[in-house]
XYZ file of N, CA and C in Angstrom:
243
model
N -36.012 -55.854 -28.735
C -35.078 -55.622 -27.568
C -33.711 -55.257 -27.986
N -32.849 -54.696 -27.167
C -31.499 -54.514 -27.394
C -30.594 -55.575 -26.968
N -31.107 -56.701 -26.643
C -30.306 -57.889 -26.131
C -30.685 -59.148 -26.906
N -29.825 -60.144 -26.658
C -30.203 -61.439 -27.325
C -30.001 -61.401 -28.818
N -30.223 -62.599 -29.494
C -29.929 -62.720 -30.805
C -31.138 -62.682 -31.643
N -30.900 -62.312 -32.849
C -31.911 -62.258 -33.903
C -31.962 -63.503 -34.808
N -31.105 -64.402 -34.478
C -31.073 -65.619 -35.376
C -32.421 -66.309 -35.488
N -33.151 -66.343 -34.468
C -34.488 -67.152 -34.450
C -35.383 -66.375 -35.513
N -35.178 -65.226 -35.794
C -36.075 -64.434 -36.692
C -35.834 -64.856 -38.085
N -34.765 -65.618 -38.341
C -34.367 -65.945 -39.697
C -34.297 -67.357 -40.009
N -34.801 -68.211 -39.073
C -34.779 -69.655 -39.225
C -35.526 -70.083 -40.568
N -36.619 -69.526 -40.796
C -37.410 -70.065 -41.923
C -37.241 -69.114 -43.102
N -36.319 -68.155 -43.067
C -36.012 -67.334 -44.263
C -35.306 -68.006 -45.255
N -35.187 -67.635 -46.514
C -34.326 -68.236 -47.501
C -32.918 -68.291 -47.069
N -32.213 -69.348 -47.384
C -30.913 -69.462 -46.823
C -29.985 -69.050 -47.942
N -29.686 -67.655 -47.880
C -28.762 -67.053 -48.845
C -27.690 -66.360 -48.147
N -26.777 -65.754 -48.962
C -25.632 -65.156 -48.459
C -26.054 -63.891 -47.620
N -27.105 -63.235 -47.871
C -27.500 -62.110 -47.092
C -27.906 -62.421 -45.798
N -28.664 -63.552 -45.679
C -29.104 -64.072 -44.300
C -28.033 -64.445 -43.522
N -27.019 -65.176 -44.154
C -25.919 -65.647 -43.515
C -25.039 -64.433 -42.959
N -24.847 -63.444 -43.749
C -24.100 -62.265 -43.208
C -24.836 -61.663 -42.125
N -26.139 -61.551 -42.082
C -26.870 -60.948 -40.922
C -26.580 -61.871 -39.728
N -26.515 -63.078 -39.862
C -26.355 -64.032 -38.707
C -24.994 -63.881 -38.174
N -23.935 -63.738 -39.104
C -22.561 -63.601 -38.765
C -22.418 -62.250 -37.947
N -23.077 -61.220 -38.529
C -22.857 -59.873 -37.935
C -23.545 -59.911 -36.574
N -24.712 -60.697 -36.332
C -25.358 -60.712 -35.033
C -24.530 -61.336 -34.004
N -23.918 -62.506 -34.456
C -23.217 -63.381 -33.480
C -21.850 -62.599 -33.092
N -21.370 -61.966 -34.094
C -20.058 -61.175 -33.833
C -20.342 -60.024 -32.760
N -21.471 -59.332 -32.976
C -21.931 -58.232 -32.189
C -22.016 -58.779 -30.731
N -22.703 -60.009 -30.503
C -22.941 -60.458 -29.194
C -21.603 -60.860 -28.558
N -20.747 -61.624 -29.345
C -19.439 -61.999 -28.711
C -18.530 -60.789 -28.367
N -18.658 -59.744 -29.149
C -17.851 -58.537 -28.912
C -18.171 -57.899 -27.561
N -19.406 -58.059 -27.098
C -19.828 -57.420 -25.874
C -19.225 -58.142 -24.624
N -18.511 -59.282 -24.778
C -17.933 -60.006 -23.610
C -16.414 -59.721 -23.757
N -16.009 -59.008 -22.842
C -14.471 -58.664 -22.799
C -13.572 -59.814 -22.411
N -14.226 -60.913 -21.884
C -13.417 -62.078 -21.508
C -12.971 -62.898 -22.644
N -13.470 -62.747 -23.838
C -13.106 -63.537 -25.009
C -12.921 -62.773 -26.235
N -12.191 -63.318 -27.189
C -11.989 -62.764 -28.464
C -12.399 -63.708 -29.514
N -12.982 -63.270 -30.646
C -13.415 -64.264 -31.600
C -12.269 -64.581 -32.485
N -12.078 -65.839 -32.663
C -11.037 -66.404 -33.646
C -11.558 -66.837 -34.921
N -12.785 -67.437 -34.816
C -13.343 -67.701 -36.188
C -14.909 -68.049 -35.914
N -15.615 -67.834 -36.998
C -17.024 -68.027 -36.958
C -17.527 -68.314 -38.304
N -18.163 -69.606 -38.364
C -18.686 -70.032 -39.591
C -20.167 -70.449 -39.539
N -21.001 -70.118 -40.579
C -22.303 -70.485 -40.421
C -22.717 -71.513 -41.552
N -23.304 -72.549 -41.272
C -23.800 -73.590 -42.143
C -25.245 -73.721 -42.272
N -25.697 -74.034 -43.435
C -27.138 -74.190 -43.560
C -27.550 -75.647 -43.141
N -28.665 -75.717 -42.455
C -29.344 -76.979 -42.175
C -30.818 -76.911 -42.837
N -31.317 -78.066 -42.996
C -32.748 -78.202 -43.693
C -33.660 -77.178 -42.984
N -33.646 -77.134 -41.803
C -34.647 -76.299 -41.093
C -33.948 -75.180 -40.127
N -32.719 -74.830 -40.537
C -32.190 -73.714 -39.642
C -30.678 -73.590 -39.999
N -29.907 -73.241 -39.088
C -28.477 -72.938 -39.182
C -27.707 -73.503 -38.125
N -26.375 -73.805 -38.339
C -25.400 -74.182 -37.440
C -24.316 -73.164 -37.398
N -23.938 -72.780 -36.213
C -22.765 -71.951 -36.165
C -21.631 -72.577 -35.496
N -20.471 -72.472 -36.041
C -19.294 -73.087 -35.446
C -18.336 -71.879 -35.069
N -18.037 -71.829 -33.749
C -17.481 -70.594 -33.211
C -16.116 -71.106 -32.494
N -15.034 -70.360 -32.673
C -13.856 -70.592 -31.843
C -13.566 -69.222 -31.148
N -13.510 -69.383 -29.812
C -13.240 -68.140 -29.016
C -11.948 -68.349 -28.294
N -11.280 -67.286 -28.119
C -9.986 -67.348 -27.247
C -10.255 -66.577 -25.969
N -10.051 -67.187 -24.801
C -10.205 -66.533 -23.529
C -9.021 -65.714 -23.252
N -9.374 -64.451 -23.098
C -8.213 -63.404 -22.950
C -7.247 -63.704 -21.924
N -7.872 -63.968 -20.645
C -6.929 -64.085 -19.511
C -6.068 -65.420 -19.464
N -6.637 -66.431 -20.121
C -5.798 -67.655 -20.027
C -5.106 -68.025 -21.462
N -5.613 -67.330 -22.511
C -4.986 -67.632 -23.749
C -5.492 -68.939 -24.413
N -6.366 -69.681 -23.792
C -6.856 -70.866 -24.308
C -7.987 -70.574 -25.340
N -8.086 -71.520 -26.259
C -9.224 -71.421 -27.242
C -10.196 -72.675 -27.004
N -11.550 -72.213 -27.344
C -12.615 -73.262 -27.135
C -13.488 -73.208 -28.385
N -13.841 -74.431 -28.886
C -14.719 -74.378 -30.000
C -16.199 -74.779 -29.551
N -17.147 -74.064 -30.206
C -18.460 -74.291 -29.878
C -19.223 -74.543 -31.191
N -20.382 -75.383 -31.183
C -21.174 -75.652 -32.190
C -22.609 -75.575 -31.786
N -23.207 -74.426 -32.297
C -24.485 -74.041 -31.845
C -25.523 -74.283 -32.982
N -26.592 -74.983 -32.721
C -27.648 -75.406 -33.685
C -28.926 -74.630 -33.515
N -29.403 -73.982 -34.494
C -30.596 -73.196 -34.401
C -31.581 -73.777 -35.433
N -32.511 -74.651 -34.999
C -33.398 -75.273 -35.853
C -34.835 -75.188 -35.621
N -35.640 -75.030 -36.594
C -37.182 -75.125 -36.392
C -37.557 -76.465 -36.253
N -38.312 -76.732 -35.152
C -38.687 -78.101 -35.018
C -39.840 -78.393 -35.801
N -39.871 -79.416 -36.634
C -40.862 -79.733 -37.638
C -41.504 -80.987 -37.335
N -42.836 -81.055 -37.158
C -43.364 -82.345 -36.914
C -44.546 -82.488 -38.022
N -45.043 -83.680 -38.039
C -46.110 -84.027 -39.031
C -47.320 -83.074 -38.936
N -47.583 -82.528 -37.665
C -48.760 -81.580 -37.503
C -48.455 -80.286 -38.211
N -46.993 -79.949 -38.338
C -46.663 -78.669 -38.922
C -46.691 -78.677 -40.475
N -46.712 -79.899 -41.056
C -46.635 -79.966 -42.553
C -47.907 -79.704 -43.251
């Protein structure tokens, strides 16, 4: 599809700089589609079973900034091991 994020496709991929760059590019693309905000910063951190994105957005009309922490993790249970 031409909408949504591809981050879930990379949850179990090797956690290397290439995958991180793909995730940053994807999140940046999605944020850029919303004219109400501008991206101030975006950091991707590895987790054992996924990634965490820390995003700071600036609301264009108010000038205020907001921080977000988004966690994308594969749920692992004993049955999956």
